[in-house]
Structure formats: structure tokens, C-alpha cells
mmCIF file of N, CA and C in Angstrom:
data_model
loop_
_atom_site.group_PDB
_atom_site.id
_atom_site.type_symbol
_atom_site.label_atom_id
_atom_site.label_comp_id
_atom_site.label_asym_id
_atom_site.label_seq_id
_atom_site.Cartn_x
_atom_site.Cartn_y
_atom_site.Cartn_z
ATOM 1 N N UNK V 970 -0.365 -23.588 17.940
ATOM 2 C CA UNK V 970 -0.622 -22.206 18.305
ATOM 3 C C UNK V 970 0.696 -21.444 18.469
ATOM 4 N N UNK V 971 1.672 -22.093 19.069
ATOM 5 C CA UNK V 971 2.973 -21.470 19.301
ATOM 6 C C UNK V 971 3.647 -21.151 17.966
ATOM 7 N N UNK V 972 3.527 -22.058 16.983
ATOM 8 C CA UNK V 972 4.125 -21.839 15.667
ATOM 9 C C UNK V 972 3.478 -20.641 14.976
ATOM 10 N N UNK V 973 2.157 -20.539 15.126
ATOM 11 C CA UNK V 973 1.438 -19.450 14.487
ATOM 12 C C UNK V 973 1.876 -18.096 15.055
ATOM 13 N N UNK V 974 2.049 -18.017 16.350
ATOM 14 C CA UNK V 974 2.475 -16.765 16.990
ATOM 15 C C UNK V 974 3.901 -16.417 16.584
ATOM 16 N N UNK V 975 4.784 -17.399 16.560
ATOM 17 C CA UNK V 975 6.170 -17.145 16.146
ATOM 18 C C UNK V 975 6.234 -16.708 14.682
ATOM 19 N N UNK V 976 5.401 -17.318 13.843
ATOM 20 C CA UNK V 976 5.360 -16.923 12.440
ATOM 21 C C UNK V 976 4.884 -15.481 12.301
ATOM 22 N N UNK V 977 3.863 -15.139 13.086
ATOM 23 C CA UNK V 977 3.326 -13.777 13.057
ATOM 24 C C UNK V 977 4.384 -12.773 13.509
ATOM 25 N N UNK V 978 5.113 -13.072 14.551
ATOM 26 C CA UNK V 978 6.168 -12.194 15.053
ATOM 27 C C UNK V 978 7.265 -12.044 14.006
ATOM 28 N N UNK V 979 7.641 -13.137 13.352
ATOM 29 C CA UNK V 979 8.676 -13.089 12.315
ATOM 30 C C UNK V 979 8.224 -12.215 11.145
ATOM 31 N N UNK V 980 6.982 -12.362 10.733
ATOM 32 C CA UNK V 980 6.480 -11.556 9.612
ATOM 33 C C UNK V 980 6.414 -10.072 9.973
ATOM 34 N N UNK V 981 5.998 -9.765 11.186
ATOM 35 C CA UNK V 981 5.946 -8.368 11.610
ATOM 36 C C UNK V 981 7.331 -7.748 11.665
ATOM 37 N N UNK V 982 8.292 -8.512 12.145
ATOM 38 C CA UNK V 982 9.654 -7.970 12.226
ATOM 39 C C UNK V 982 10.249 -7.768 10.836
ATOM 40 N N UNK V 983 9.940 -8.664 9.892
ATOM 41 C CA UNK V 983 10.434 -8.488 8.517
ATOM 42 C C UNK V 983 9.784 -7.271 7.865
ATOM 43 N N UNK V 984 8.497 -7.094 8.102
ATOM 44 C CA UNK V 984 7.791 -5.942 7.550
ATOM 45 C C UNK V 984 8.364 -4.643 8.103
ATOM 46 N N UNK V 985 8.639 -4.642 9.390
ATOM 47 C CA UNK V 985 9.215 -3.453 10.017
ATOM 48 C C UNK V 985 10.598 -3.162 9.444
ATOM 49 N N UNK V 986 11.401 -4.204 9.265
ATOM 50 C CA UNK V 986 12.741 -4.015 8.705
ATOM 51 C C UNK V 986 12.647 -3.481 7.279
ATOM 52 N N UNK V 987 11.704 -3.987 6.512
ATOM 53 C CA UNK V 987 11.515 -3.522 5.144
ATOM 54 C C UNK V 987 11.094 -2.051 5.125
ATOM 55 N N UNK V 988 10.173 -1.685 5.980
ATOM 56 C CA UNK V 988 9.707 -0.299 6.046
ATOM 57 C C UNK V 988 10.818 0.637 6.503
ATOM 58 N N UNK V 989 11.666 0.178 7.406
ATOM 59 C CA UNK V 989 12.801 0.998 7.855
ATOM 60 C C UNK V 989 13.724 1.311 6.701
ATOM 61 N N UNK V 990 13.968 0.322 5.833
ATOM 62 C CA UNK V 990 14.830 0.528 4.676
ATOM 63 C C UNK V 990 14.285 1.589 3.752
ATOM 64 N N UNK V 991 12.967 1.603 3.539
ATOM 65 C CA UNK V 991 12.360 2.620 2.690
ATOM 66 C C UNK V 991 12.504 3.999 3.297
ATOM 67 N N UNK V 992 12.323 4.118 4.579
ATOM 68 C CA UNK V 992 12.463 5.407 5.247
ATOM 69 C C UNK V 992 13.900 5.899 5.135
ATOM 70 N N UNK V 993 14.863 5.003 5.303
ATOM 71 C CA UNK V 993 16.270 5.393 5.188
ATOM 72 C C UNK V 993 16.579 5.866 3.777
ATOM 73 N N UNK V 994 16.016 5.200 2.752
ATOM 74 C CA UNK V 994 16.240 5.634 1.371
ATOM 75 C C UNK V 994 15.631 6.996 1.126
ATOM 76 N N UNK V 995 14.466 7.229 1.683
ATOM 77 C CA UNK V 995 13.805 8.516 1.525
ATOM 78 C C UNK V 995 14.625 9.623 2.174
ATOM 79 N N UNK V 996 15.144 9.363 3.359
ATOM 80 C CA UNK V 996 15.954 10.361 4.057
ATOM 81 C C UNK V 996 17.227 10.643 3.281
ATOM 82 N N UNK V 997 17.902 9.609 2.779
ATOM 83 C CA UNK V 997 19.140 9.845 2.039
ATOM 84 C C UNK V 997 18.843 10.567 0.731
ATOM 85 N N UNK V 998 17.684 10.324 0.151
ATOM 86 C CA UNK V 998 17.293 11.027 -1.059
ATOM 87 C C UNK V 998 17.096 12.506 -0.773
ATOM 88 N N UNK V 999 16.434 12.815 0.319
ATOM 89 C CA UNK V 999 16.217 14.209 0.709
ATOM 90 C C UNK V 999 17.540 14.886 1.030
ATOM 91 N N UNK V 1000 18.418 14.176 1.699
ATOM 92 C CA UNK V 1000 19.715 14.745 2.064
ATOM 93 C C UNK V 1000 20.563 15.070 0.839
ATOM 94 N N UNK V 1001 20.347 14.376 -0.258
ATOM 95 C CA UNK V 1001 21.106 14.661 -1.478
ATOM 96 C C UNK V 1001 20.813 16.052 -2.012
ATOM 97 N N UNK V 1002 19.632 16.562 -1.715
ATOM 98 C CA UNK V 1002 19.233 17.882 -2.209
ATOM 99 C C UNK V 1002 19.640 19.020 -1.275
ATOM 100 N N UNK V 1003 20.107 18.706 -0.099
ATOM 101 C CA UNK V 1003 20.570 19.743 0.822
ATOM 102 C C UNK V 1003 21.976 20.156 0.423
ATOM 103 N N UNK V 1004 22.141 21.379 0.056
ATOM 104 C CA UNK V 1004 23.418 21.868 -0.457
ATOM 105 C C UNK V 1004 24.192 22.693 0.560
ATOM 106 N N UNK V 1005 24.137 22.295 1.806
ATOM 107 C CA UNK V 1005 24.891 23.004 2.834
ATOM 108 C C UNK V 1005 26.377 22.768 2.614
ATOM 109 N N UNK V 1006 27.128 23.846 2.549
ATOM 110 C CA UNK V 1006 28.570 23.736 2.353
ATOM 111 C C UNK V 1006 29.279 24.631 3.356
ATOM 112 N N UNK V 1007 30.559 24.392 3.510
ATOM 113 C CA UNK V 1007 31.390 25.221 4.365
ATOM 114 C C UNK V 1007 31.818 26.437 3.545
ATOM 115 N N UNK V 1008 31.251 27.560 3.844
ATOM 116 C CA UNK V 1008 31.491 28.769 3.061
ATOM 117 C C UNK V 1008 32.943 29.235 3.166
ATOM 118 N N UNK V 1009 33.592 28.998 4.297
ATOM 119 C CA UNK V 1009 35.001 29.385 4.439
ATOM 120 C C UNK V 1009 35.886 28.589 3.480
ATOM 121 N N UNK V 1010 35.603 27.294 3.342
ATOM 122 C CA UNK V 1010 36.398 26.478 2.420
ATOM 123 C C UNK V 1010 36.140 26.872 0.974
ATOM 124 N N UNK V 1011 34.883 27.169 0.656
ATOM 125 C CA UNK V 1011 34.581 27.626 -0.700
ATOM 126 C C UNK V 1011 35.272 28.958 -0.980
ATOM 127 N N UNK V 1012 35.252 29.833 -0.005
ATOM 128 C CA UNK V 1012 35.909 31.126 -0.143
ATOM 129 C C UNK V 1012 37.408 30.954 -0.378
ATOM 130 N N UNK V 1013 38.027 30.049 0.369
ATOM 131 C CA UNK V 1013 39.456 29.787 0.182
ATOM 132 C C UNK V 1013 39.742 29.168 -1.184
ATOM 133 N N UNK V 1014 38.894 28.241 -1.601
ATOM 134 C CA UNK V 1014 39.105 27.567 -2.882
ATOM 135 C C UNK V 1014 38.978 28.532 -4.053
ATOM 136 N N UNK V 1015 38.073 29.491 -3.936
ATOM 137 C CA UNK V 1015 37.844 30.437 -5.029
ATOM 138 C C UNK V 1015 38.613 31.741 -4.863
ATOM 139 N N UNK V 1016 39.313 31.907 -3.743
ATOM 140 C CA UNK V 1016 40.039 33.149 -3.442
ATOM 141 C C UNK V 1016 39.110 34.361 -3.533
ATOM 142 N N UNK V 1017 38.034 34.318 -2.775
ATOM 143 C CA UNK V 1017 37.041 35.379 -2.814
ATOM 144 C C UNK V 1017 37.455 36.577 -1.981
ATOM 145 N N UNK V 1018 37.126 37.755 -2.477
ATOM 146 C CA UNK V 1018 37.273 38.982 -1.690
ATOM 147 C C UNK V 1018 36.108 39.034 -0.709
ATOM 148 N N UNK V 1019 36.181 39.922 0.258
ATOM 149 C CA UNK V 1019 35.145 39.996 1.292
ATOM 150 C C UNK V 1019 33.754 40.275 0.716
ATOM 151 N N UNK V 1020 33.677 41.234 -0.214
ATOM 152 C CA UNK V 1020 32.369 41.544 -0.805
ATOM 153 C C UNK V 1020 31.845 40.387 -1.652
ATOM 154 N N UNK V 1021 32.754 39.686 -2.334
ATOM 155 C CA UNK V 1021 32.358 38.512 -3.108
ATOM 156 C C UNK V 1021 31.850 37.405 -2.186
ATOM 157 N N UNK V 1022 32.533 37.239 -1.055
ATOM 158 C CA UNK V 1022 32.140 36.187 -0.118
ATOM 159 C C UNK V 1022 30.715 36.396 0.362
ATOM 160 N N UNK V 1023 30.370 37.620 0.694
ATOM 161 C CA UNK V 1023 29.019 37.920 1.164
ATOM 162 C C UNK V 1023 27.986 37.663 0.064
ATOM 163 N N UNK V 1024 28.298 38.068 -1.147
ATOM 164 C CA UNK V 1024 27.375 37.862 -2.265
ATOM 165 C C UNK V 1024 27.213 36.378 -2.572
ATOM 166 N N UNK V 1025 28.315 35.635 -2.565
ATOM 167 C CA UNK V 1025 28.265 34.191 -2.822
ATOM 168 C C UNK V 1025 27.459 33.493 -1.736
ATOM 169 N N UNK V 1026 27.630 33.927 -0.501
ATOM 170 C CA UNK V 1026 26.857 33.358 0.610
ATOM 171 C C UNK V 1026 25.364 33.546 0.380
ATOM 172 N N UNK V 1027 24.971 34.749 -0.001
ATOM 173 C CA UNK V 1027 23.556 35.030 -0.244
ATOM 174 C C UNK V 1027 23.006 34.226 -1.423
ATOM 175 N N UNK V 1028 23.762 34.164 -2.497
ATOM 176 C CA UNK V 1028 23.329 33.408 -3.675
ATOM 177 C C UNK V 1028 23.205 31.925 -3.327
ATOM 178 N N UNK V 1029 24.166 31.427 -2.582
ATOM 179 C CA UNK V 1029 24.126 30.008 -2.226
ATOM 180 C C UNK V 1029 22.969 29.707 -1.280
ATOM 181 N N UNK V 1030 22.644 30.625 -0.409
ATOM 182 C CA UNK V 1030 21.508 30.438 0.492
ATOM 183 C C UNK V 1030 20.210 30.285 -0.310
ATOM 184 N N UNK V 1031 20.045 31.118 -1.324
ATOM 185 C CA UNK V 1031 18.865 31.028 -2.180
ATOM 186 C C UNK V 1031 18.869 29.702 -2.946
ATOM 187 N N UNK V 1032 20.025 29.291 -3.451
ATOM 188 C CA UNK V 1032 20.160 28.023 -4.168
ATOM 189 C C UNK V 1032 19.790 26.855 -3.264
ATOM 190 N N UNK V 1033 20.293 26.866 -2.048
ATOM 191 C CA UNK V 1033 19.998 25.799 -1.093
ATOM 192 C C UNK V 1033 18.501 25.750 -0.795
ATOM 193 N N UNK V 1034 17.878 26.902 -0.654
ATOM 194 C CA UNK V 1034 16.437 26.970 -0.398
ATOM 195 C C UNK V 1034 15.648 26.413 -1.582
ATOM 196 N N UNK V 1035 16.048 26.767 -2.797
ATOM 197 C CA UNK V 1035 15.366 26.264 -3.990
ATOM 198 C C UNK V 1035 15.515 24.747 -4.118
ATOM 199 N N UNK V 1036 16.684 24.219 -3.787
ATOM 200 C CA UNK V 1036 16.901 22.769 -3.858
ATOM 201 C C UNK V 1036 16.070 22.050 -2.804
ATOM 202 N N UNK V 1037 15.986 22.598 -1.619
ATOM 203 C CA UNK V 1037 15.173 22.003 -0.565
ATOM 204 C C UNK V 1037 13.698 22.046 -0.953
ATOM 205 N N UNK V 1038 13.294 23.109 -1.589
ATOM 206 C CA UNK V 1038 11.923 23.262 -2.055
ATOM 207 C C UNK V 1038 11.597 22.217 -3.127
ATOM 208 N N UNK V 1039 12.561 21.899 -3.989
ATOM 209 C CA UNK V 1039 12.352 20.939 -5.078
ATOM 210 C C UNK V 1039 12.054 19.532 -4.557
ATOM 211 N N UNK V 1040 12.547 19.189 -3.381
ATOM 212 C CA UNK V 1040 12.352 17.853 -2.816
ATOM 213 C C UNK V 1040 10.875 17.559 -2.595
ATOM 214 N N UNK V 1041 10.078 18.565 -2.381
ATOM 215 C CA UNK V 1041 8.676 18.379 -2.043
ATOM 216 C C UNK V 1041 7.831 17.946 -3.232
ATOM 217 N N UNK V 1042 8.366 17.945 -4.438
ATOM 218 C CA UNK V 1042 7.604 17.640 -5.632
ATOM 219 C C UNK V 1042 7.915 16.244 -6.149
ATOM 220 N N UNK V 1043 7.088 15.749 -7.081
ATOM 221 C CA UNK V 1043 7.307 14.464 -7.728
ATOM 222 C C UNK V 1043 8.533 14.511 -8.613
ATOM 223 N N UNK V 1044 8.936 13.345 -9.112
ATOM 224 C CA UNK V 1044 10.188 13.246 -9.866
ATOM 225 C C UNK V 1044 10.245 14.157 -11.088
ATOM 226 N N UNK V 1045 9.171 14.247 -11.846
ATOM 227 C CA UNK V 1045 9.177 15.076 -13.054
ATOM 228 C C UNK V 1045 9.333 16.547 -12.707
ATOM 229 N N UNK V 1046 8.509 17.005 -11.797
ATOM 230 C CA UNK V 1046 8.597 18.404 -11.381
ATOM 231 C C UNK V 1046 9.906 18.681 -10.656
ATOM 232 N N UNK V 1047 10.355 17.728 -9.861
ATOM 233 C CA UNK V 1047 11.590 17.894 -9.099
ATOM 234 C C UNK V 1047 12.772 18.109 -10.034
ATOM 235 N N UNK V 1048 12.856 17.301 -11.082
ATOM 236 C CA UNK V 1048 13.971 17.436 -12.020
ATOM 237 C C UNK V 1048 13.972 18.815 -12.675
ATOM 238 N N UNK V 1049 12.795 19.302 -13.036
ATOM 239 C CA UNK V 1049 12.698 20.628 -13.657
ATOM 240 C C UNK V 1049 13.094 21.718 -12.667
ATOM 241 N N UNK V 1050 12.648 21.594 -11.420
ATOM 242 C CA UNK V 1050 12.990 22.590 -10.396
ATOM 243 C C UNK V 1050 14.481 22.575 -10.075
ATOM 244 N N UNK V 1051 15.072 21.393 -10.025
ATOM 245 C CA UNK V 1051 16.517 21.285 -9.756
ATOM 246 C C UNK V 1051 17.296 21.926 -10.898
ATOM 247 N N UNK V 1052 16.907 21.629 -12.120
ATOM 248 C CA UNK V 1052 17.596 22.206 -13.274
ATOM 249 C C UNK V 1052 17.486 23.727 -13.257
ATOM 250 N N UNK V 1053 16.293 24.231 -12.952
ATOM 251 C CA UNK V 1053 16.093 25.682 -12.893
ATOM 252 C C UNK V 1053 16.923 26.315 -11.775
ATOM 253 N N UNK V 1054 16.979 25.635 -10.614
ATOM 254 C CA UNK V 1054 17.758 26.155 -9.485
ATOM 255 C C UNK V 1054 19.245 26.217 -9.841
ATOM 256 N N UNK V 1055 19.733 25.184 -10.503
ATOM 257 C CA UNK V 1055 21.153 25.151 -10.886
ATOM 258 C C UNK V 1055 21.450 26.243 -11.906
ATOM 259 N N UNK V 1056 20.602 26.376 -12.912
ATOM 260 C CA UNK V 1056 20.817 27.414 -13.932
ATOM 261 C C UNK V 1056 20.774 28.815 -13.331
ATOM 262 N N UNK V 1057 19.845 29.037 -12.428
ATOM 263 C CA UNK V 1057 19.741 30.346 -11.770
ATOM 264 C C UNK V 1057 20.978 30.621 -10.923
ATOM 265 N N UNK V 1058 21.443 29.598 -10.199
ATOM 266 C CA UNK V 1058 22.637 29.742 -9.361
ATOM 267 C C UNK V 1058 23.852 30.090 -10.214
ATOM 268 N N UNK V 1059 24.016 29.378 -11.306
ATOM 269 C CA UNK V 1059 25.172 29.624 -12.181
ATOM 270 C C UNK V 1059 25.100 31.033 -12.768
ATOM 271 N N UNK V 1060 23.911 31.457 -13.179
ATOM 272 C CA UNK V 1060 23.767 32.797 -13.748
ATOM 273 C C UNK V 1060 24.093 33.871 -12.716
ATOM 274 N N UNK V 1061 23.604 33.707 -11.496
ATOM 275 C CA UNK V 1061 23.871 34.697 -10.446
ATOM 276 C C UNK V 1061 25.345 34.713 -10.060
ATOM 277 N N UNK V 1062 25.951 33.535 -9.987
ATOM 278 C CA UNK V 1062 27.368 33.469 -9.636
ATOM 279 C C UNK V 1062 28.233 34.124 -10.708
ATOM 280 N N UNK V 1063 27.795 34.021 -11.962
ATOM 281 C CA UNK V 1063 28.600 34.617 -13.040
ATOM 282 C C UNK V 1063 28.671 36.143 -12.931
ATOM 283 N N UNK V 1064 27.697 36.752 -12.251
ATOM 284 C CA UNK V 1064 27.746 38.202 -12.041
ATOM 285 C C UNK V 1064 28.769 38.586 -10.976
ATOM 286 N N UNK V 1065 29.040 37.661 -10.046
ATOM 287 C CA UNK V 1065 29.891 37.965 -8.891
ATOM 288 C C UNK V 1065 31.334 37.497 -9.099
ATOM 289 N N UNK V 1066 31.500 36.361 -9.747
ATOM 290 C CA UNK V 1066 32.824 35.744 -9.868
ATOM 291 C C UNK V 1066 33.495 36.122 -11.184
ATOM 292 N N UNK V 1067 34.827 36.185 -11.154
ATOM 293 C CA UNK V 1067 35.545 36.400 -12.403
ATOM 294 C C UNK V 1067 35.651 35.062 -13.153
ATOM 295 N N UNK V 1068 36.252 35.068 -14.305
ATOM 296 C CA UNK V 1068 36.279 33.885 -15.169
ATOM 297 C C UNK V 1068 36.977 32.688 -14.510
ATOM 298 N N UNK V 1069 38.112 32.927 -13.882
ATOM 299 C CA UNK V 1069 38.857 31.840 -13.230
ATOM 300 C C UNK V 1069 38.069 31.270 -12.049
ATOM 301 N N UNK V 1070 37.499 32.142 -11.242
ATOM 302 C CA UNK V 1070 36.696 31.697 -10.101
ATOM 303 C C UNK V 1070 35.455 30.935 -10.573
ATOM 304 N N UNK V 1071 34.852 31.412 -11.641
ATOM 305 C CA UNK V 1071 33.652 30.762 -12.173
ATOM 306 C C UNK V 1071 33.984 29.364 -12.668
ATOM 307 N N UNK V 1072 35.122 29.215 -13.306
ATOM 308 C CA UNK V 1072 35.552 27.891 -13.795
ATOM 309 C C UNK V 1072 35.704 26.919 -12.621
ATOM 310 N N UNK V 1073 36.363 27.364 -11.551
ATOM 311 C CA UNK V 1073 36.527 26.519 -10.359
ATOM 312 C C UNK V 1073 35.171 26.202 -9.721
ATOM 313 N N UNK V 1074 34.316 27.209 -9.647
ATOM 314 C CA UNK V 1074 33.001 27.008 -9.039
ATOM 315 C C UNK V 1074 32.189 25.981 -9.827
ATOM 316 N N UNK V 1075 32.219 26.075 -11.141
ATOM 317 C CA UNK V 1075 31.480 25.125 -11.966
ATOM 318 C C UNK V 1075 32.005 23.702 -11.787
ATOM 319 N N UNK V 1076 33.325 23.574 -11.656
ATOM 320 C CA UNK V 1076 33.899 22.240 -11.403
ATOM 321 C C UNK V 1076 33.423 21.691 -10.064
ATOM 322 N N UNK V 1077 33.430 22.524 -9.030
ATOM 323 C CA UNK V 1077 32.982 22.092 -7.707
ATOM 324 C C UNK V 1077 31.493 21.763 -7.688
ATOM 325 N N UNK V 1078 30.693 22.604 -8.330
ATOM 326 C CA UNK V 1078 29.249 22.379 -8.385
ATOM 327 C C UNK V 1078 28.936 21.094 -9.147
ATOM 328 N N UNK V 1079 29.594 20.901 -10.271
ATOM 329 C CA UNK V 1079 29.376 19.706 -11.072
ATOM 330 C C UNK V 1079 29.768 18.443 -10.300
ATOM 331 N N UNK V 1080 30.891 18.492 -9.609
ATOM 332 C CA UNK V 1080 31.319 17.339 -8.813
ATOM 333 C C UNK V 1080 30.329 17.043 -7.688
ATOM 334 N N UNK V 1081 29.827 18.087 -7.052
ATOM 335 C CA UNK V 1081 28.858 17.911 -5.971
ATOM 336 C C UNK V 1081 27.570 17.292 -6.494
ATOM 337 N N UNK V 1082 27.084 17.791 -7.598
ATOM 338 C CA UNK V 1082 25.838 17.275 -8.173
ATOM 339 C C UNK V 1082 26.016 15.828 -8.622
ATOM 340 N N UNK V 1083 27.148 15.514 -9.243
ATOM 341 C CA UNK V 1083 27.394 14.132 -9.665
ATOM 342 C C UNK V 1083 27.547 13.191 -8.476
ATOM 343 N N UNK V 1084 28.239 13.625 -7.436
ATOM 344 C CA UNK V 1084 28.439 12.781 -6.255
ATOM 345 C C UNK V 1084 27.140 12.484 -5.524
ATOM 346 N N UNK V 1085 26.206 13.394 -5.589
ATOM 347 C CA UNK V 1085 24.925 13.206 -4.916
ATOM 348 C C UNK V 1085 23.904 12.488 -5.791
ATOM 349 N N UNK V 1086 24.278 12.186 -7.017
ATOM 350 C CA UNK V 1086 23.383 11.452 -7.911
ATOM 351 C C UNK V 1086 22.248 12.291 -8.460
ATOM 352 N N UNK V 1087 22.415 13.593 -8.515
ATOM 353 C CA UNK V 1087 21.362 14.470 -9.013
ATOM 354 C C UNK V 1087 21.466 14.740 -10.492
ATOM 355 N N UNK V 1088 22.566 14.386 -11.113
ATOM 356 C CA UNK V 1088 22.772 14.605 -12.529
ATOM 357 C C UNK V 1088 22.254 13.386 -13.297
ATOM 358 N N UNK V 1089 21.176 13.601 -14.026
ATOM 359 C CA UNK V 1089 20.556 12.461 -14.728
ATOM 360 C C UNK V 1089 20.661 12.603 -16.199
#
């Protein structure tokens, strides 16, 4: 009887540990889509003027919202929503940034997307 109870406890603890790992993977997956950035550092990196900074902040807020929204869908729909969000962000940024700033922004965006494993 003692062996049976110990076996049951061991199996429950392994199941719990396994389930915890899945939850952690899910959380890290969701966190990959959160595009919160330090706007002051981005502003410094791109040498933004005050009016540009405000516009970039607004555009990035919409981009972050669209990326967070994409997490709620399945993989196929999610990939399409992420691609659309990125394309929309790049198009909007191109209206605000000059050519040199846009080049830097694209490098930063591409590095961020690659580092988070969103580029497939």
C-alpha cells in the first residue's frame, strides 16, 4: 500500500512539472509578441525630432496592439496577422521617418523580430 501511494505521489508531481513547462512555454511565446520598447532609446538611435517622436510613439502603440491581438489566434491566422501588422507598421513609419532613419528602424525591427523567433 505504501509503494502504491508513493508511486501515485511521484506520478502526480511529474505531471505537475510537465504541465508547468507547457505553461512557461506558452507565456514565453506570448511575451515574444509584446513589442514594448524604450521610446527614449529608439528616439536617440533614430535622432528623432519632437514631432517625429510623438508620431513614432503613436504608430508603435498601434503596432504593439496589433501584435498582442495576433497572439489570440491559431498559428496560421497568427502568422498572417503578424505579417500584416509588420507591413502596416513599416508603411506608417515610412511617412514619418526620412530615408536614413527608416534604414536604421528597419534594421532594429528586423533584429527584434529575429531575436524573438517571429521570423519564419
